[in-house]
Coordinates of C-alpha atoms and ligand atoms in Angstrom, one line a residue:
X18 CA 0.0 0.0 0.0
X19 CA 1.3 3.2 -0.8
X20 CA 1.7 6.5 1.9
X21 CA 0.9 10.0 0.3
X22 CA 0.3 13.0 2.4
X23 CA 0.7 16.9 2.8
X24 CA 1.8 17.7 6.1
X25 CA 2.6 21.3 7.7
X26 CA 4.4 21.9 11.3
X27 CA 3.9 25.3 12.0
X28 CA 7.2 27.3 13.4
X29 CA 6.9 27.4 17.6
X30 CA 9.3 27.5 20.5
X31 CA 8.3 25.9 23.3
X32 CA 10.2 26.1 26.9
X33 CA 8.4 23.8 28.9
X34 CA 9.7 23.5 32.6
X35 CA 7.3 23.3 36.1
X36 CA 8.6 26.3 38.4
X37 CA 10.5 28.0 35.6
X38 CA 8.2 30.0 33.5
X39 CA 9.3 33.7 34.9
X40 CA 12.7 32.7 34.2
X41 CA 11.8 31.6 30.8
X42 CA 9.4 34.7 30.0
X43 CA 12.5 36.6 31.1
X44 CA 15.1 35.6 29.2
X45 CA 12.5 35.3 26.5
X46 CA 12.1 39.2 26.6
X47 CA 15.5 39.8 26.8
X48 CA 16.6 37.5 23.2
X49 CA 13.7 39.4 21.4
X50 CA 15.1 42.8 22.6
X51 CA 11.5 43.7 23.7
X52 CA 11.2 47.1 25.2
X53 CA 7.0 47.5 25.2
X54 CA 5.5 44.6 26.4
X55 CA 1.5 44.3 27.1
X56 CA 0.3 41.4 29.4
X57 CA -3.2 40.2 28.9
X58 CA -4.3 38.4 32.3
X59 CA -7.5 38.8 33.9
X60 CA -8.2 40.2 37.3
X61 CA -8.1 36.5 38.7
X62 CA -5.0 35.7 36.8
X63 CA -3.1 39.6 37.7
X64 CA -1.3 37.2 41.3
X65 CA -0.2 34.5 38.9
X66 CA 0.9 36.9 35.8
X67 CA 2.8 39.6 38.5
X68 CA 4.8 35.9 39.3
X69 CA 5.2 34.9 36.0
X70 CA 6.6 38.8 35.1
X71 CA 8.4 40.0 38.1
X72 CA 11.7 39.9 36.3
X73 CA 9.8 41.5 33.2
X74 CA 9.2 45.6 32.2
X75 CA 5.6 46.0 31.6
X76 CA 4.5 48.9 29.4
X77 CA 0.8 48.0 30.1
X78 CA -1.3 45.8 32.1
X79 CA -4.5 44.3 30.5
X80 CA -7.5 42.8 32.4
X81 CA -10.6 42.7 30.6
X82 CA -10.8 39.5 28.7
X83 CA -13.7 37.8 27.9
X84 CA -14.6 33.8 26.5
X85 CA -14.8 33.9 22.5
X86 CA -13.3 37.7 22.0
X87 CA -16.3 39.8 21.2
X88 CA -15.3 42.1 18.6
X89 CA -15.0 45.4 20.4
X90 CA -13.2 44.2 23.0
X91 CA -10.8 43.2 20.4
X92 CA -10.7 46.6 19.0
X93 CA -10.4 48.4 22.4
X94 CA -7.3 46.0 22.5
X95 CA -5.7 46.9 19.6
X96 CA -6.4 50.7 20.2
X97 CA -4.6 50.5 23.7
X98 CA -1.6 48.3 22.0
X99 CA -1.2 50.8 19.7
X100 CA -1.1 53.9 22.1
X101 CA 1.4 52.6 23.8
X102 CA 3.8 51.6 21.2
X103 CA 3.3 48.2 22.5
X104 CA 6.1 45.4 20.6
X105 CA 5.3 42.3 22.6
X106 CA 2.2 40.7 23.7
X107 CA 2.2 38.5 26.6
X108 CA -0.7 36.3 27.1
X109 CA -1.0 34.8 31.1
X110 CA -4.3 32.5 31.2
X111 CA -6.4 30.5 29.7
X112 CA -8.1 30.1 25.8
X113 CA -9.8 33.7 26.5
X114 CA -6.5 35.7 27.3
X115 CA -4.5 33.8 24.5
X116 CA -7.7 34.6 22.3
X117 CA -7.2 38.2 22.8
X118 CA -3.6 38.2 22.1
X119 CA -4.5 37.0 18.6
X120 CA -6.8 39.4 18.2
X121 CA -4.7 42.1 18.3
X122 CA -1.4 40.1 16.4
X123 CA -3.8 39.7 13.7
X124 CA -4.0 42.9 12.8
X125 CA -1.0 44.4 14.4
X126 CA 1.4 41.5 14.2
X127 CA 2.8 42.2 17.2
X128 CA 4.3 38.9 17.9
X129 CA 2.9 36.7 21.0
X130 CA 4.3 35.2 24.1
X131 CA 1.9 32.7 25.9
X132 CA 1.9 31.3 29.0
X133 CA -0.9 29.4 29.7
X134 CA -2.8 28.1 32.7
X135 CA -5.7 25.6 31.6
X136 CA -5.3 23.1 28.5
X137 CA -7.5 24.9 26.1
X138 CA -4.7 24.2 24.0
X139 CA -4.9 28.2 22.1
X140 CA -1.4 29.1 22.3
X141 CA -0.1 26.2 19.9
X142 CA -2.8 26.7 17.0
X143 CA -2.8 29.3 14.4
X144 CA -6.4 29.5 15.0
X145 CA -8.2 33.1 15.9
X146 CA -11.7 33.3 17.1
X147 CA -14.3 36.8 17.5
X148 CA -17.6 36.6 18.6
X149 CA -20.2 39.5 16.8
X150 CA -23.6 39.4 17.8
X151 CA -24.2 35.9 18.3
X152 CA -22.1 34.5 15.3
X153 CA -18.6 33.2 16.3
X154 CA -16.0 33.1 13.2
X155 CA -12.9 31.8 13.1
X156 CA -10.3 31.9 11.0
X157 CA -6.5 30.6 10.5
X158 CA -3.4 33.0 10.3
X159 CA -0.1 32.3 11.0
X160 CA 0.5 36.5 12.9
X161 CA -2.2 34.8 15.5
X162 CA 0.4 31.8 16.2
X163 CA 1.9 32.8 19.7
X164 CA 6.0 32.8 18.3
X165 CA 6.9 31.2 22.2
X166 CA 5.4 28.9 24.2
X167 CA 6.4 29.0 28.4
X168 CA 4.3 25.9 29.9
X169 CA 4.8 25.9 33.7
X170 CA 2.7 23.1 35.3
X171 CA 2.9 25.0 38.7
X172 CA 0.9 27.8 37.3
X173 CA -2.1 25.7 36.8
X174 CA -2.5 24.0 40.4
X175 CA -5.0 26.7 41.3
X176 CA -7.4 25.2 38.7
X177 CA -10.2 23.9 40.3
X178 CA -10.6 20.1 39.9
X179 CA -14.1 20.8 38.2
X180 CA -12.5 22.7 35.4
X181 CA -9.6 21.3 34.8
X182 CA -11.6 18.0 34.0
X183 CA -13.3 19.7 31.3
X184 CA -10.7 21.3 29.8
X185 CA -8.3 18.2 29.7
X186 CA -11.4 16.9 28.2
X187 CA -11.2 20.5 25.7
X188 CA -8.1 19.0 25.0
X189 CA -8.8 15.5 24.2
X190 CA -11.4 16.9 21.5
X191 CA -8.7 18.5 19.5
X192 CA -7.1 14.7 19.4
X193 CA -10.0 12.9 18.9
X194 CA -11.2 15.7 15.8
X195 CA -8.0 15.2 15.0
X196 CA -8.8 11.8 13.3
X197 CA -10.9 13.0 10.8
X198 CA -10.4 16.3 10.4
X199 CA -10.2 18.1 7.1
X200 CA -6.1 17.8 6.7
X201 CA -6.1 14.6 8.9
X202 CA -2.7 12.7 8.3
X203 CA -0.5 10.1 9.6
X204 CA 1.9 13.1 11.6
X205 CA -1.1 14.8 13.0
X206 CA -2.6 11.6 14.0
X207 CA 0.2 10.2 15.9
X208 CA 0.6 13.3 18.1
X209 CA -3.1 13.4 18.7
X210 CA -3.1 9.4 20.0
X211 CA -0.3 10.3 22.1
X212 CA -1.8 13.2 23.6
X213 CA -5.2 11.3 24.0
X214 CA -2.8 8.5 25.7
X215 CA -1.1 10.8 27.9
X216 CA -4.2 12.9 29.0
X217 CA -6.2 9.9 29.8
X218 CA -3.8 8.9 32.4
X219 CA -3.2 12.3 33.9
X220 CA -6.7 13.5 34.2
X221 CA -7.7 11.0 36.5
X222 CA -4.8 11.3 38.6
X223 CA -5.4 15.4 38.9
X224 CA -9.5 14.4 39.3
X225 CA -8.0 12.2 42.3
X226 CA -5.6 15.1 43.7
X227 CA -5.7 18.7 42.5
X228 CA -2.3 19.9 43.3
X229 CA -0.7 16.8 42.0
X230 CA 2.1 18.7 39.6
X231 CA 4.0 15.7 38.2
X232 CA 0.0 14.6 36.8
X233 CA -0.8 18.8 35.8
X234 CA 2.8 18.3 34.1
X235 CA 1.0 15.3 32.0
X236 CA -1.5 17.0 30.9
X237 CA -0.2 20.1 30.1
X238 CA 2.4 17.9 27.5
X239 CA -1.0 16.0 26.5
X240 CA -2.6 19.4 25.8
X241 CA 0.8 20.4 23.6
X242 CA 0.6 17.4 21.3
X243 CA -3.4 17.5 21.2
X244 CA -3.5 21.4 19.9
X245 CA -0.5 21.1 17.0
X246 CA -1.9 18.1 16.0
X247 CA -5.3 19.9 15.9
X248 CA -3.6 22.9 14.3
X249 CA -2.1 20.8 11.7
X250 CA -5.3 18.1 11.1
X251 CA -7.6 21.5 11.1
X252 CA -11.2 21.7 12.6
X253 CA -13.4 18.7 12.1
X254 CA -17.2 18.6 12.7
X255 CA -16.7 18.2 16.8
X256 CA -15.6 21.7 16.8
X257 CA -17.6 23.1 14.1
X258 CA -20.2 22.1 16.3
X259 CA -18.8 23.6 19.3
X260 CA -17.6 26.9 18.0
X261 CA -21.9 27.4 17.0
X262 CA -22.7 26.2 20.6
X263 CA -20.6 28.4 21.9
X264 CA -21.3 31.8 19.5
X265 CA -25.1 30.7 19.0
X266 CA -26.1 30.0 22.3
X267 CA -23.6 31.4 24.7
X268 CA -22.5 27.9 26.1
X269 CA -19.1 27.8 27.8
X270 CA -16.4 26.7 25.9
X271 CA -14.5 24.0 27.6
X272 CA -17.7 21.9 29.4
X273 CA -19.6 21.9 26.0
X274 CA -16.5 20.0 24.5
X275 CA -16.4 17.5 26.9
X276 CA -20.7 17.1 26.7
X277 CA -20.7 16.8 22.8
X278 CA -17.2 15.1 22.1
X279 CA -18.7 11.0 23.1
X280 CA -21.4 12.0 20.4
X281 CA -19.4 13.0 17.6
X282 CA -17.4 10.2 18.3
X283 CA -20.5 8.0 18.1
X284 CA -21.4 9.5 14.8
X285 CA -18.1 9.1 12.8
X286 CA -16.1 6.1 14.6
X287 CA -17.8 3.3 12.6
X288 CA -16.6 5.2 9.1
X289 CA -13.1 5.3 10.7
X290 CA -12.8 1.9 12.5
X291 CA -8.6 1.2 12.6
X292 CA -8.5 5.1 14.0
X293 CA -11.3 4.1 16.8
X294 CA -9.6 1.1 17.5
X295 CA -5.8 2.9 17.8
X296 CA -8.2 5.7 20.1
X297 CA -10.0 3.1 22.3
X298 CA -6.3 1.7 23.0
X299 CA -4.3 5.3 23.5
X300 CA -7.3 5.8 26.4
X301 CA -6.2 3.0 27.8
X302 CA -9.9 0.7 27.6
X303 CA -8.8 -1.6 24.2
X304 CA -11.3 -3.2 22.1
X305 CA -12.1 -6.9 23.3
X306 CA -11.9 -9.7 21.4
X307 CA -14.6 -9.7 18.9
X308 CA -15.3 -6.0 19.8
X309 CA -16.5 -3.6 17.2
X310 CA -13.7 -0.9 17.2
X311 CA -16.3 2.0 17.3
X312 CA -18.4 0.9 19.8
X313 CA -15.1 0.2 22.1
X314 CA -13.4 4.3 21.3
X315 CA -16.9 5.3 22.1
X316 CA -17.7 3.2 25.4
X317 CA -13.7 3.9 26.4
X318 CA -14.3 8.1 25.8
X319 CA -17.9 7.9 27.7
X320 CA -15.9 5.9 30.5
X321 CA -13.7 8.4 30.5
X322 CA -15.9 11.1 31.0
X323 CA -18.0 9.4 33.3
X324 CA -15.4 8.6 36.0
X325 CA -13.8 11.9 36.0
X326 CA -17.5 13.0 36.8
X327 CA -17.3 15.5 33.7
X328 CA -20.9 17.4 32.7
X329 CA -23.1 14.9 30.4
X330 CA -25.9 17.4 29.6
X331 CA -26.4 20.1 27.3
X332 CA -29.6 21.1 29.1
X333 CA -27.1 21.5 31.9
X334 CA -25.6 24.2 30.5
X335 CA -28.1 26.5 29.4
X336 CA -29.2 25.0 25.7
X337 CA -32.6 24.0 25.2
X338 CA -34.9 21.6 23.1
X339 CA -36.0 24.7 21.7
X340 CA -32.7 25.4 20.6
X341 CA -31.5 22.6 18.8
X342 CA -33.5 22.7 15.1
X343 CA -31.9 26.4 14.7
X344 CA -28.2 24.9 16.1
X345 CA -28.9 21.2 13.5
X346 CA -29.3 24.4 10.5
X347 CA -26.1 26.3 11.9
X348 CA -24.0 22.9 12.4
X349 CA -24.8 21.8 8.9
X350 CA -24.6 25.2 7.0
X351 CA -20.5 25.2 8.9
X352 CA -19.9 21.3 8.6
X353 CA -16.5 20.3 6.9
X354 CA -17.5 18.3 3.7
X355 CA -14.4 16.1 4.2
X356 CA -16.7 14.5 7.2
X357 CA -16.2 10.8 7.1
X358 CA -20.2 10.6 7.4
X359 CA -22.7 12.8 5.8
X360 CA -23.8 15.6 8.1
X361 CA -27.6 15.0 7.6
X362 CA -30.4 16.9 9.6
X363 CA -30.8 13.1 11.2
X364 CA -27.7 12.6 12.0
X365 CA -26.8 16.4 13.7
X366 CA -30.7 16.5 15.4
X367 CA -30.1 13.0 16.5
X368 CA -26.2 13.8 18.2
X369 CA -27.6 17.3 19.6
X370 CA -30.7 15.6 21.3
X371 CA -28.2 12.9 22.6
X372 CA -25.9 15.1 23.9
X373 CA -29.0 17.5 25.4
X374 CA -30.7 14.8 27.2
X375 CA -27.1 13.2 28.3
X376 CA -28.1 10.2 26.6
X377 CA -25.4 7.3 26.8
X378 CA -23.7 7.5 23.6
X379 CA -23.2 4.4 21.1
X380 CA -22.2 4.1 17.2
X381 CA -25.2 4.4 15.0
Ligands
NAD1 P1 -10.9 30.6 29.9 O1 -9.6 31.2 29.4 O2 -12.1 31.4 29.6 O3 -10.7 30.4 31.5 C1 -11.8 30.0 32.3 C2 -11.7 30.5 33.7 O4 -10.6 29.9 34.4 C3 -11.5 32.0 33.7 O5 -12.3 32.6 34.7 C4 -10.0 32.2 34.1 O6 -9.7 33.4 34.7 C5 -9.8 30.9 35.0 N1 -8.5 30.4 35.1 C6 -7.6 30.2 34.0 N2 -6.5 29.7 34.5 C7 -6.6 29.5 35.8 C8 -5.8 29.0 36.8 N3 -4.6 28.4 36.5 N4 -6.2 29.0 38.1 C9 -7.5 29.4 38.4 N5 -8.3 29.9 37.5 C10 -7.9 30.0 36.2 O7 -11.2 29.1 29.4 P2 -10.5 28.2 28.4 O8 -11.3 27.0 28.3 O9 -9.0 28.0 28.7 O10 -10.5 29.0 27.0 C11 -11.7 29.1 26.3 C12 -11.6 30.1 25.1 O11 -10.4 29.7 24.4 C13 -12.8 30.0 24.2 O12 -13.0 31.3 23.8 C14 -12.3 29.2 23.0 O13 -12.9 29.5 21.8 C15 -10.8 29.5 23.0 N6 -9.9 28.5 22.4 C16 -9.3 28.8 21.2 C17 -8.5 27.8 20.6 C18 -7.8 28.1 19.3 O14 -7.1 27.3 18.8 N7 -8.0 29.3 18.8 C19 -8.4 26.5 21.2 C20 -9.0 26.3 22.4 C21 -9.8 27.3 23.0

């Protein structure tokens, strides 16, 4: 059988080290020769950014930041950058701070230092999100793509269990979208089974004891590998989905991921059984004998969830029944055509109602 593929890596330097990220930012600063830099951090983030920069000259201190980057906070942003001659960004937080940090690269390309604190996984994709009315778009440009990287595991100790579930669980979407998403390859694949691999045997271990950093360490890693794959695979119809719960209906970001993901999975895994079968194995719950592959990634991803006691509802989370026949039009009008199973009205009411009701998900 023959290999062909088209693979990009996209141009990142990571400094990775628990305990060492104002060090890192530091010297950082000083090999770029900044003299202007902006941090983005939000008022419950401002203790852990004033650690992260104490050895750092800040021009400007930033602390409105809000989930999916409405549009004029992005230009009040890039107004403020501007005024103050500002020549590096640096992003201390989660997917919202490293959000607004693109927003302003992408039309200032001011280049972007991140340092992030949940596993949303932003800072390695060149992915930028805005939200206007109640229509999120997205779009890919490589001025968004932070140029630096400083993971610190100690910096994300203070997230509560609760959220740190669901965003390891944000995390393990990018790997599993990852296996069927538009520019899907062999490359992208392999980082997203060893991510999935490597969060599914930290999360428990942080679900068992929040301020374990050796596990926080894990998953940070996990979240790396899960976001460049995703960056390089591209967004598949888990987060098309997302991204019009989130911008449609307000949900939050990182528990709507790990609600819906099971479902998608449910949808596509029997179209891509070797992948489900490689996915159910990286999550450490391998198909039995005799086991159909789907129904074994699927029943390994909803044990997964399950025992780390992650949300299983949409109606949880403020979406309604009312809700989903407008969200089944906005899914299909955004779905990638390279979906490995048609994206039918069915199909999309069927996963939505699913994953409103918390139904226990299985291949179709
Ligand atoms: P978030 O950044 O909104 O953070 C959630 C909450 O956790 C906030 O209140 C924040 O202040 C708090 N928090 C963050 N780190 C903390 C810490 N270490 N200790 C205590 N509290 C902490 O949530 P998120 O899930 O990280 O990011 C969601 C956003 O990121 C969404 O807008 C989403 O669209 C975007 N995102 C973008 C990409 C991309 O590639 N462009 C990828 C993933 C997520």
């Amino acid at each position: 059988m023959t290999m062909t593929f088209e693979h990009v890596t996209l141009g990142q330097r990571v400094l990775f080290g628990s305990g060492a990220a104002a060090a890192n930012l530091a010297g950082e600063v000083r090999r770029r020769g900044a003299g202007r830099v902006m941090v983005i951090a939000t008022p419950s983030a401002r203790p852990l950014a004033e650690r992260v920069c104490r050895d750092v000259d800040v021009a400007l201190w930033w602390d409105e930041v809000v989930q999916h980057v409405p549009v004029p906070l992005a230009e009040a942003a890039r107004t403020a950058a501007a005024a103050h001659g500002v020549d590096l960004l640096v992003c201390v937080g989660g997917g919202s701070a490293v959000g607004l940090a693109k927003a302003v690269a992408l039309t200032s390309g001011i280049p972007v230092v991140a340092v992030p604190t949940t596993y949303a996984g932003s800072e390695a994709t060149n992915v930028w999100g805005m939200t206007e009315g109640r229509t999120k778009t997205t779009g890919v440009d490589d001025r968004v793509l932070p140029e630096t990287v400083v993971y610190d595991a100690t910096l994300t100790t203070s997230l509560p269990v609760e959220f740190s579930v669901v965003s390891g669980l944000n995390a393990v979407a990018h790997c599993v979208d990852s296996l069927w998403a538009p520019r899907t390859d062999p490359v992208n694949r392999l980082m997203a089974l060893e991510g999935a691999r490597v969060l599914a045997a930290a999360l428990p271990r942080i679900a068992a004891g929040p301020g374990a950093v050796a596990a926080r360490e894990q998953a940070l890693y996990g979240c790396y590998l899960a976001a460049v794959a995703f960056a390089s695979a591209g967004s598949g119809l888990h987060h098309t989905i997302c991204h019009v719960l989130g911008g449609a209906f307000d949900l939050p970001h990182a528990p709507t991921h790990a609600v819906v993901l099971p479902h998608v999975l449910a949808l596509n895994a029997p179209a891509v059984p070797e992948r489900a079968a490689r996915l159910a194995d990286a999550l450490g719950r391998p198909a039995g004998p005799g086991q159909d592959p789907a129904a074994a990634a699927v029943a390994a991803l909803h044990g997964l969830c399950r025992d780390l006691g992650a949300p299983a509802r949409l109606a949880d989370l403020g979406f309604g029944a009312d809700d989903v026949a407008e969200a089944v039009r906005r899914v299909r009008a955004a779905a990638p055509p390279s979906n490995p199973v048609p994206v039918t009205e069915a199909a999309v009411t069927a996963l939505l109602t699913g994953a409103l009701t918390g139904a226990v998900p299985g291949p179709r």
